[in-house]
Coordinates of C-alpha atoms in Angstrom, one line a residue:
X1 CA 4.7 9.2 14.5
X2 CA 8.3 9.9 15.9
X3 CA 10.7 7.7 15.1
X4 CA 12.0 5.4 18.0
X5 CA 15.5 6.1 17.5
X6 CA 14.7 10.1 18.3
X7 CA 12.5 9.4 21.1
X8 CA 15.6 7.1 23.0
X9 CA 17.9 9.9 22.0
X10 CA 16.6 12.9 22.9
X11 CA 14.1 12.4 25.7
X12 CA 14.1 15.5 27.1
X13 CA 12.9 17.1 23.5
X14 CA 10.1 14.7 23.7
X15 CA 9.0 15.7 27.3
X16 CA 9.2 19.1 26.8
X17 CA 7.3 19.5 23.8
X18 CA 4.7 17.0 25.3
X19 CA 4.3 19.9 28.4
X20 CA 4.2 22.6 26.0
X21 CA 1.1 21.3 24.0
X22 CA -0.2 21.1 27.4
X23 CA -0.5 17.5 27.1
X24 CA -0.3 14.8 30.1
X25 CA 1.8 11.8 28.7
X26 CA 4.6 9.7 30.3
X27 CA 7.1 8.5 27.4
X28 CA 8.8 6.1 30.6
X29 CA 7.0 3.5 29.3
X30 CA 8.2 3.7 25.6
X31 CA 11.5 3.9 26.8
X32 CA 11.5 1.0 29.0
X33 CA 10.3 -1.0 26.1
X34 CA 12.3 0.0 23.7
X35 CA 15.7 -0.9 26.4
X36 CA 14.1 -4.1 26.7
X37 CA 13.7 -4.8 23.6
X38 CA 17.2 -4.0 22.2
X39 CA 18.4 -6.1 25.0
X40 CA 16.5 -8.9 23.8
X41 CA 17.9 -8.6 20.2
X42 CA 21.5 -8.3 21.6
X43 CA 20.8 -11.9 23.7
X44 CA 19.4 -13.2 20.3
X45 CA 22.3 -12.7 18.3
X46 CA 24.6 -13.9 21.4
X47 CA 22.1 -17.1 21.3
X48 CA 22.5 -17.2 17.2
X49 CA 26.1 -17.1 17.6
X50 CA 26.5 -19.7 19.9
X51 CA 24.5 -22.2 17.6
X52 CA 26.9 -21.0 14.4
X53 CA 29.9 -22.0 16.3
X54 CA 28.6 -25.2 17.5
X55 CA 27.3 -26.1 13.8
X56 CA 30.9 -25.6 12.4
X57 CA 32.4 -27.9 15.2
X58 CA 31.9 -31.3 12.7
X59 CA 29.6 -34.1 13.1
X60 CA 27.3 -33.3 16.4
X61 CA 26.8 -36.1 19.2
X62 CA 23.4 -36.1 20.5
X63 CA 24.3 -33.7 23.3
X64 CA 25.3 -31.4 20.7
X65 CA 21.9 -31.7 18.8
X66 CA 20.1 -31.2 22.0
X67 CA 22.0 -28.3 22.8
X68 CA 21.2 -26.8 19.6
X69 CA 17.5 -27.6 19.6
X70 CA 17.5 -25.5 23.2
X71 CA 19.3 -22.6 21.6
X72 CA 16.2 -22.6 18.9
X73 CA 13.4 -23.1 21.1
X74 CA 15.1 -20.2 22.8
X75 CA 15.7 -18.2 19.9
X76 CA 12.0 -18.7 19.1
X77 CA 10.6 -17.7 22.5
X78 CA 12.7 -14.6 22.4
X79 CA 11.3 -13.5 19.2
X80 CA 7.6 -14.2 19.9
X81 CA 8.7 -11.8 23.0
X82 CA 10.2 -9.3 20.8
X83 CA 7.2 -9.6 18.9
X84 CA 5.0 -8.7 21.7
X85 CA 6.7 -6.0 22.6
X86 CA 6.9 -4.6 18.8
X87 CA 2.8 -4.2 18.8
X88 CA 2.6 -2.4 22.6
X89 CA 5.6 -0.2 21.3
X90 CA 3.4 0.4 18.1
X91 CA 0.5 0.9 19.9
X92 CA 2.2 3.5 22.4
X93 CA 4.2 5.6 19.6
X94 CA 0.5 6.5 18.0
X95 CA -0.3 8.5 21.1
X96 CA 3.0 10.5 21.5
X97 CA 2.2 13.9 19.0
X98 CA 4.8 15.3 16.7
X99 CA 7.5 18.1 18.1
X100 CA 5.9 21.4 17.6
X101 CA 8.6 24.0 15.5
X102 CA 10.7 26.1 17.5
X103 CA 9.3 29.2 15.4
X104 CA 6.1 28.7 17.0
X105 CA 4.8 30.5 19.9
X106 CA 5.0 28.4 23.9
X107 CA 1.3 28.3 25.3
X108 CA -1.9 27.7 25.1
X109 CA -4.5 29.8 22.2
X110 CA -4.1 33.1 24.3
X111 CA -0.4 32.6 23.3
X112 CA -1.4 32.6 19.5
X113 CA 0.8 35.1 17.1
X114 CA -1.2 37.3 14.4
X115 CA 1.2 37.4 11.5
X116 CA -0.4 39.7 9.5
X117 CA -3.9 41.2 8.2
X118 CA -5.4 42.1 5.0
X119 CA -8.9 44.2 4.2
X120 CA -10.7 46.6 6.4
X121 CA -13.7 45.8 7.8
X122 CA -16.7 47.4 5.8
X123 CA -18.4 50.1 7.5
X124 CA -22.6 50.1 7.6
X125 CA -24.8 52.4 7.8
X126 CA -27.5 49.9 9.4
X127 CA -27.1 47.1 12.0
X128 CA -25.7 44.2 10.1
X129 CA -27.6 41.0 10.7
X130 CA -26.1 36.9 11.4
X131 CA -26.1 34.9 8.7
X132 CA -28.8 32.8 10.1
X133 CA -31.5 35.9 10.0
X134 CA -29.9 36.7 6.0
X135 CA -30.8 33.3 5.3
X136 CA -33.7 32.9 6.6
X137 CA -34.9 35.9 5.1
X138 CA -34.1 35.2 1.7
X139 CA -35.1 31.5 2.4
X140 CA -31.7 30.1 1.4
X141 CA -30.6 28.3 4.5
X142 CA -33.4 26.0 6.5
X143 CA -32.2 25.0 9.9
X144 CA -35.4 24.1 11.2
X145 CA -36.0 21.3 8.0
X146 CA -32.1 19.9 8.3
X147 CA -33.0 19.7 12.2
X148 CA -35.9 17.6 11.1
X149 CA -34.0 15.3 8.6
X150 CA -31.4 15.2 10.4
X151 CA -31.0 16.1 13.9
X152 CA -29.0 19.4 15.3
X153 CA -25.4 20.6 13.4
X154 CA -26.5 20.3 10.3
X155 CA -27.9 23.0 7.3
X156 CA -30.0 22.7 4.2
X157 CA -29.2 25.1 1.3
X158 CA -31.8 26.4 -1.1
X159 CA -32.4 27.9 -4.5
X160 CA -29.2 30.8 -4.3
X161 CA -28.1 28.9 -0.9
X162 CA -27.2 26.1 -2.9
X163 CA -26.4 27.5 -6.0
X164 CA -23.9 29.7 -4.1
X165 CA -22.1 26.8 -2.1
X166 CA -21.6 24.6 -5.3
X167 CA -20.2 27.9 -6.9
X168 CA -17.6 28.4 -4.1
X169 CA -16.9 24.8 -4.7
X170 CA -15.9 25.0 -8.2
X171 CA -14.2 28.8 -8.2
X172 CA -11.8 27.4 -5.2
X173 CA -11.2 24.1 -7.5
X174 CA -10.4 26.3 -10.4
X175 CA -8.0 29.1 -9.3
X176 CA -6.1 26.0 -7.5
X177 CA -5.5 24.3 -10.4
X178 CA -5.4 26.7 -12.8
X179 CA -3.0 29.0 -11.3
X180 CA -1.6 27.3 -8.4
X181 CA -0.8 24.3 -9.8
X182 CA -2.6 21.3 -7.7
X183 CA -4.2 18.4 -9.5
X184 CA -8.0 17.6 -8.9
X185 CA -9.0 14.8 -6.6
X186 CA -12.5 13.1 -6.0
X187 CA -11.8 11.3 -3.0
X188 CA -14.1 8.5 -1.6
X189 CA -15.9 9.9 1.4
X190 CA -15.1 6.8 3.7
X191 CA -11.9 5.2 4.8
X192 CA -10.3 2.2 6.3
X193 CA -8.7 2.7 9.8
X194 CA -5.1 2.4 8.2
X195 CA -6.1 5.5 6.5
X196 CA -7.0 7.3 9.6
X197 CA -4.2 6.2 11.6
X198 CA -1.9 7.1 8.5
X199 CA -3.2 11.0 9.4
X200 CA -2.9 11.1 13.0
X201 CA -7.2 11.4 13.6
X202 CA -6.7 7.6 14.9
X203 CA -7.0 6.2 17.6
X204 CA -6.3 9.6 19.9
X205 CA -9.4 11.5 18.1
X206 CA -11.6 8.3 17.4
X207 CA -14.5 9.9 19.6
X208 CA -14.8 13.0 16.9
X209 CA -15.3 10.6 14.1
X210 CA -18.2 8.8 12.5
X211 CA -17.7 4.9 12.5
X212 CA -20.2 2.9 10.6
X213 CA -21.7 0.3 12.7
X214 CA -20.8 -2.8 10.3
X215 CA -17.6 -1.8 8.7
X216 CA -14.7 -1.3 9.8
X217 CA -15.0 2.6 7.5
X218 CA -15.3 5.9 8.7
X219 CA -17.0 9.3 7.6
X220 CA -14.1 11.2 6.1
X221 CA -13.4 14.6 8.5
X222 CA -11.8 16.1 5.8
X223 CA -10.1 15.2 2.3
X224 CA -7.0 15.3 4.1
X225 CA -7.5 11.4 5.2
X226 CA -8.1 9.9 1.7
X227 CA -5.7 12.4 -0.3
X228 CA -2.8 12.3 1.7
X229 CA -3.3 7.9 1.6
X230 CA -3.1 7.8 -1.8
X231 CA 0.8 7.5 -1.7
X232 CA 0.4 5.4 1.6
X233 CA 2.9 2.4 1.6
X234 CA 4.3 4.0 -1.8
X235 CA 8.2 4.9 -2.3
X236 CA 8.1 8.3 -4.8
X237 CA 11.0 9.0 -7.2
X238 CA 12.8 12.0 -6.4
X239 CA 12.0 13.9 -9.6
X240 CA 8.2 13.7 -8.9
X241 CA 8.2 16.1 -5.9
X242 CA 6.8 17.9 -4.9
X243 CA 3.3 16.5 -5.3
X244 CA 0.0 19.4 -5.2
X245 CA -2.9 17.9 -5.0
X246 CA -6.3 19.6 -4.0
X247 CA -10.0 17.9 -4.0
X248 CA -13.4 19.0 -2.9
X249 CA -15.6 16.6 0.2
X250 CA -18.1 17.1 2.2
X251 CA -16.7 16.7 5.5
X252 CA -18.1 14.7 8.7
X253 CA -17.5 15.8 12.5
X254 CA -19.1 14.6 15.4
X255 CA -18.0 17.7 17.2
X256 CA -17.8 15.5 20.2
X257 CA -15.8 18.2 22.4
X258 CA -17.6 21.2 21.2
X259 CA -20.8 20.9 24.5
X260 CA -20.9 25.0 25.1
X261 CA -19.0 26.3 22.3
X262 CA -21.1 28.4 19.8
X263 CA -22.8 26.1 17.6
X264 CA -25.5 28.0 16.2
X265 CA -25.7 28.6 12.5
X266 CA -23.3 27.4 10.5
X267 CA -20.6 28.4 13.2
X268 CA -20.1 24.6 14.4
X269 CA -21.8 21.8 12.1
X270 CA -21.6 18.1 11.5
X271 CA -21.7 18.2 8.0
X272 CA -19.5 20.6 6.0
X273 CA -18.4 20.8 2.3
X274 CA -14.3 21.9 2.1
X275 CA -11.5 22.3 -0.5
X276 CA -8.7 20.8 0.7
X277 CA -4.7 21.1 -0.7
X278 CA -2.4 18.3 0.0
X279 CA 1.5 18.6 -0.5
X280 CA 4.0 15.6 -0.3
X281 CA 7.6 17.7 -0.5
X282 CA 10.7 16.8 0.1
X283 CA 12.0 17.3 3.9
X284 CA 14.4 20.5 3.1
X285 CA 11.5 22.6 1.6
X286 CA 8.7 21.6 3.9
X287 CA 8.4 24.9 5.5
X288 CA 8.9 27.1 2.6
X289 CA 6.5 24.7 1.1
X290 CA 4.0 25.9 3.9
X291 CA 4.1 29.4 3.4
X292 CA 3.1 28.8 -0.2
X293 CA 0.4 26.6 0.9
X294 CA -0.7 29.6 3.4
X295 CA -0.4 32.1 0.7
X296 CA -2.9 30.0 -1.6
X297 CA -5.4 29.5 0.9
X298 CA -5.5 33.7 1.4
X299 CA -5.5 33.9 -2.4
X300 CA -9.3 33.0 -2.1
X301 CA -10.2 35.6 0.9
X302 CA -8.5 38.0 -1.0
X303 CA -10.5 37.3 -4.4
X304 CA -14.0 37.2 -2.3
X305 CA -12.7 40.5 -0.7
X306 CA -13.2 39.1 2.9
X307 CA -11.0 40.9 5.7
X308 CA -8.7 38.1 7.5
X309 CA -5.6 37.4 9.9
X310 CA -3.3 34.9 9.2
X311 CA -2.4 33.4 12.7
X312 CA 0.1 31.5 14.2
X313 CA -0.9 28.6 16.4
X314 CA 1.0 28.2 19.8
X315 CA 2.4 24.8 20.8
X316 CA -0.7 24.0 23.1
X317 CA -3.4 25.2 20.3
X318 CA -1.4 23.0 17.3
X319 CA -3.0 19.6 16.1
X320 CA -1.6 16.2 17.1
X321 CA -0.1 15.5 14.1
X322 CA 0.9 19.0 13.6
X323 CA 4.8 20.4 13.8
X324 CA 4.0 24.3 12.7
X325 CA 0.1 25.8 11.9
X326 CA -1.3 29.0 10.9
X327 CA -5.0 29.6 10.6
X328 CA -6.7 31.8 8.8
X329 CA -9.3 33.7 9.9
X330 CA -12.3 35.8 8.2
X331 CA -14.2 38.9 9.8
X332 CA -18.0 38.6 10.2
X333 CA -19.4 41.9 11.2
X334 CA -23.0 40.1 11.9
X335 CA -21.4 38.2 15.0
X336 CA -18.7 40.3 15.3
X337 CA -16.0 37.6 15.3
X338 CA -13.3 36.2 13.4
X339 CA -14.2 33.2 12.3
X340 CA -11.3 30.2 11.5
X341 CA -11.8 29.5 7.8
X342 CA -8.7 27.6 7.4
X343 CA -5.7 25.4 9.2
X344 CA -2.6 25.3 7.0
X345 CA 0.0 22.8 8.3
X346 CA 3.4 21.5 8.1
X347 CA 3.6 17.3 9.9
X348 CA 6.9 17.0 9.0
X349 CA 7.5 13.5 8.4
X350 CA 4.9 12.4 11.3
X351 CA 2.0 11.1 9.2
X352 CA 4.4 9.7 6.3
X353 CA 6.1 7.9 9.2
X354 CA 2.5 6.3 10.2
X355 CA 1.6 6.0 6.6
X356 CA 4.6 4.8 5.5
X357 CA 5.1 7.1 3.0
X358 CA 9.1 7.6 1.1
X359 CA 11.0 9.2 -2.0
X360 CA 14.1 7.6 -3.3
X361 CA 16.6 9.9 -3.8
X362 CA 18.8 10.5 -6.4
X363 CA 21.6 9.0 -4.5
X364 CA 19.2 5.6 -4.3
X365 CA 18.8 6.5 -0.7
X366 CA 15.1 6.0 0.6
X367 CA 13.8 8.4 3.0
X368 CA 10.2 9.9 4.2
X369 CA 8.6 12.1 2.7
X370 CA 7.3 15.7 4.1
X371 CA 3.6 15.8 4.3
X372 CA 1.5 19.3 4.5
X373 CA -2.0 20.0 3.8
X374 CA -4.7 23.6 4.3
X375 CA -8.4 24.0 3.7
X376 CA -8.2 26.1 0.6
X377 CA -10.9 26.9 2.1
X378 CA -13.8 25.6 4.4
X379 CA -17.5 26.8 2.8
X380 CA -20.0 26.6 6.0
X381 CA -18.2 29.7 7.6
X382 CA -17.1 31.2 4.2
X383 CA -20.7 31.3 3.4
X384 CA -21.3 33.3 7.1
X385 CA -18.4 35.5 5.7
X386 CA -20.1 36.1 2.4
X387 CA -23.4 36.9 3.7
X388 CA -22.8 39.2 6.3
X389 CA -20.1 41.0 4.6
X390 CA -21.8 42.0 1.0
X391 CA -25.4 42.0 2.8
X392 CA -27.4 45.1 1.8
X393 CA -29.9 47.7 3.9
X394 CA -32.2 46.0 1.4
X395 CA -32.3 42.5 2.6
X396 CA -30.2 41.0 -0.9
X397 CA -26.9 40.1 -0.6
X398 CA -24.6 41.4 -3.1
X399 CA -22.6 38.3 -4.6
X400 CA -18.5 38.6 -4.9
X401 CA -17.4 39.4 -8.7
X402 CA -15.4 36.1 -8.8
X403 CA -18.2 34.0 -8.4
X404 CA -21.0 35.3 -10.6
X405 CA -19.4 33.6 -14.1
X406 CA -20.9 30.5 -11.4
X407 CA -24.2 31.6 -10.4
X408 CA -25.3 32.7 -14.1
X409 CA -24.1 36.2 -13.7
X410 CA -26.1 37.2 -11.1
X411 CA -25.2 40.0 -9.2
X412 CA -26.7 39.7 -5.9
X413 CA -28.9 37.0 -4.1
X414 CA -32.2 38.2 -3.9
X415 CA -35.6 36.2 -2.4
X416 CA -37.2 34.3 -5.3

């Protein structure tokens, strides 16, 4: 969240980058509260005052001791007001987003910058097919079975299917801590609300998520939420940062705003497995910290040999919690689109605000930390990437050179 003291001082910041995310949100309110309640606490410490001058005055007569026993009741009902006003304040600073970077482009997606591109497309000599018809027709992805376990958005992998997801599992887990330095997570898949609210996804995106019926947990939407909680309510020493950690979950969206997007395949699903890298930095190298986090989320793309742009996302097309963005995203020459494989992003000091999350310096001063985090990278639409770009005239599918030491040295996926 922002902090209360930058909202009352620079308004006009905070109204302006509210209209350029497109957003409708008065801050009026917030401010009004936060007068009031700064008024309140100057009458309490005029009220507190008071009773230390009347306590020094000697031995009180009973007016005295009435007077005094006023003052406290008064005292009292001024903090239970204060406190009132503390939790609406709270309440309201969850739903105000972070201030997008002034690097970033003003607008809505149409407004989006492409940074840079790497890989050309491969040229076919046949009509390349969707993943869905590849996959069918090497029976390694069943839609209509997952449909019938579980309902629409969701995919079963088969035989190579699966073989070839757990293997982009464990080569993106390997080259990120073997030669990017992050340490491996397993995270639990479900989280408190504090956890969610820590990461921005509550209560503004509550409606996406998956809320167990009697427990106050939710389906993770990616290992962002648990990874970036670990330090939540934690002070770090100086010396420790900055922190890398990455960790592979299966992620869980509800997709609840996606009615008439393109959710066939594996394009838009409610189940998806990820590799997510986590950064706690301090706040001067948070954006140089980024770059490096973009740069080892391309690392993988480049080491599949998938084509991709790196994108910049304009102030309207950010997250919530989000001051700065690029995505990354992969050519598929079966549906002809790029498809977003990754969202790498710089919060600033937004979610470690909400999570409570601060270094000590080595001046002994505590501060908040800088929180950043990137798919490194999603699988369901690296696995559309994989299929359509090394598929064959033949029907097989030849399988990337990094990944074979995973799939027993095979060299293409073939129908068993």
């Amino acid at each position: 969240m922002l902090d209360i003291r930058f909202i009352r001082e620079n308004p006009d910041i905070v109204k302006t980058a509210i209209k350029n995310r497109n957003m409708k949100l008065d801050i009026q309110e917030v401010l009004d509260l936060d007068s009031d309640r700064r008024k309140i606490l100057v009458e309490v410490e005029g009220l507190k005052a008071e009773k230390n001058t009347i306590s020094k005055k000697g031995k009180p007569d009973q007016a005295v001791i009435d007077k005094m026993k006023a003052l406290s009741q008064k005292v009292d009902d001024l903090d239970k007001k204060v406190e009132g006003i503390d939790e609406k304040l709270g309440n309201l600073l969850l739903y105000i987003p972070n201030i997008p970077h002034n690097s970033i482009p003003i607008g809505s997606s149409e407004n989006n910058k492409e940074v840079r591109k790497w890989g050309e497309p491969r040229k076919f000599d046949f009509k390349p097919k969707t993943h869905i018809e590849i996959g069918e027709d090497l029976d390694i992805l069943d839609f209509p079975r997952s449909s019938k376990i579980s309902g629409s958005g969701f995919c079963l992998f088969k035989g190579l299917g699966a073989l070839l997801e757990r293997a982009l599992i464990n080569f993106m887990l390997d080259l990120h801590t073997k030669e990017h330095g992050y340490k491996e997570i397993f995270p639990p898949f479900l989280v408190n609300r504090a956890s969610m609210t820590g990461t921005g996804q509550l209560p503004k995106l509550e409606e996406d998520m998956y809320k167990l019926k009697d427990d106050e947990l939710f389906l993770i939407p990616t290992a962002e939420v648990p990874v970036t909680n670990i330090h939540r309510d934690e002070i770090l020493d100086e010396p420790e940062l900055p922190v890398y950690y990455t960790a592979y979950t299966a992620c869980f969206r509800r997709e609840a705003g996606s009615y008439g997007k393109d959710t066939k395949g594996l394009m838009r699903v409610h189940q998806f497995d990820k590799v997510e890298l986590v950064k706690f930095v301090k706040p001067e190298a948070s954006f140089d910290e980024l770059e490096k986090l973009l740069g080892n989320a391309e690392k993988v793309l480049q080491k599949l040999g998938i084509p991709y742009r790196v994108v910049m996302l304009a102030t309207g097309d950010i997250s919530f919690a989000a001051s700065k963005c690029y995505d990354i995203e992969a050519w598929t020459p079966g549906i002809e689109k790029n498809l977003e494989v990754s969202s790498c992003s710089n919060f600033t000091d937004f979610q470690a605000r909400r999570a409570n999350i601060k270094y000590r310096t080595k001046d002994k001063k505590v501060e908040y930390v800088h929180t950043l985090n990137g798919s490194g990278i999603a699988m369901a639409r690296t696995v559309v990437c994989i299929l359509e770009n090394y598929q064959q005239k033949d029907g097989s599918v030849i399988i990337p050179e990094v990944l074979r030491p995973y799939m027993g040295q095979r060299d293409r996926i073939t129908k068993e």
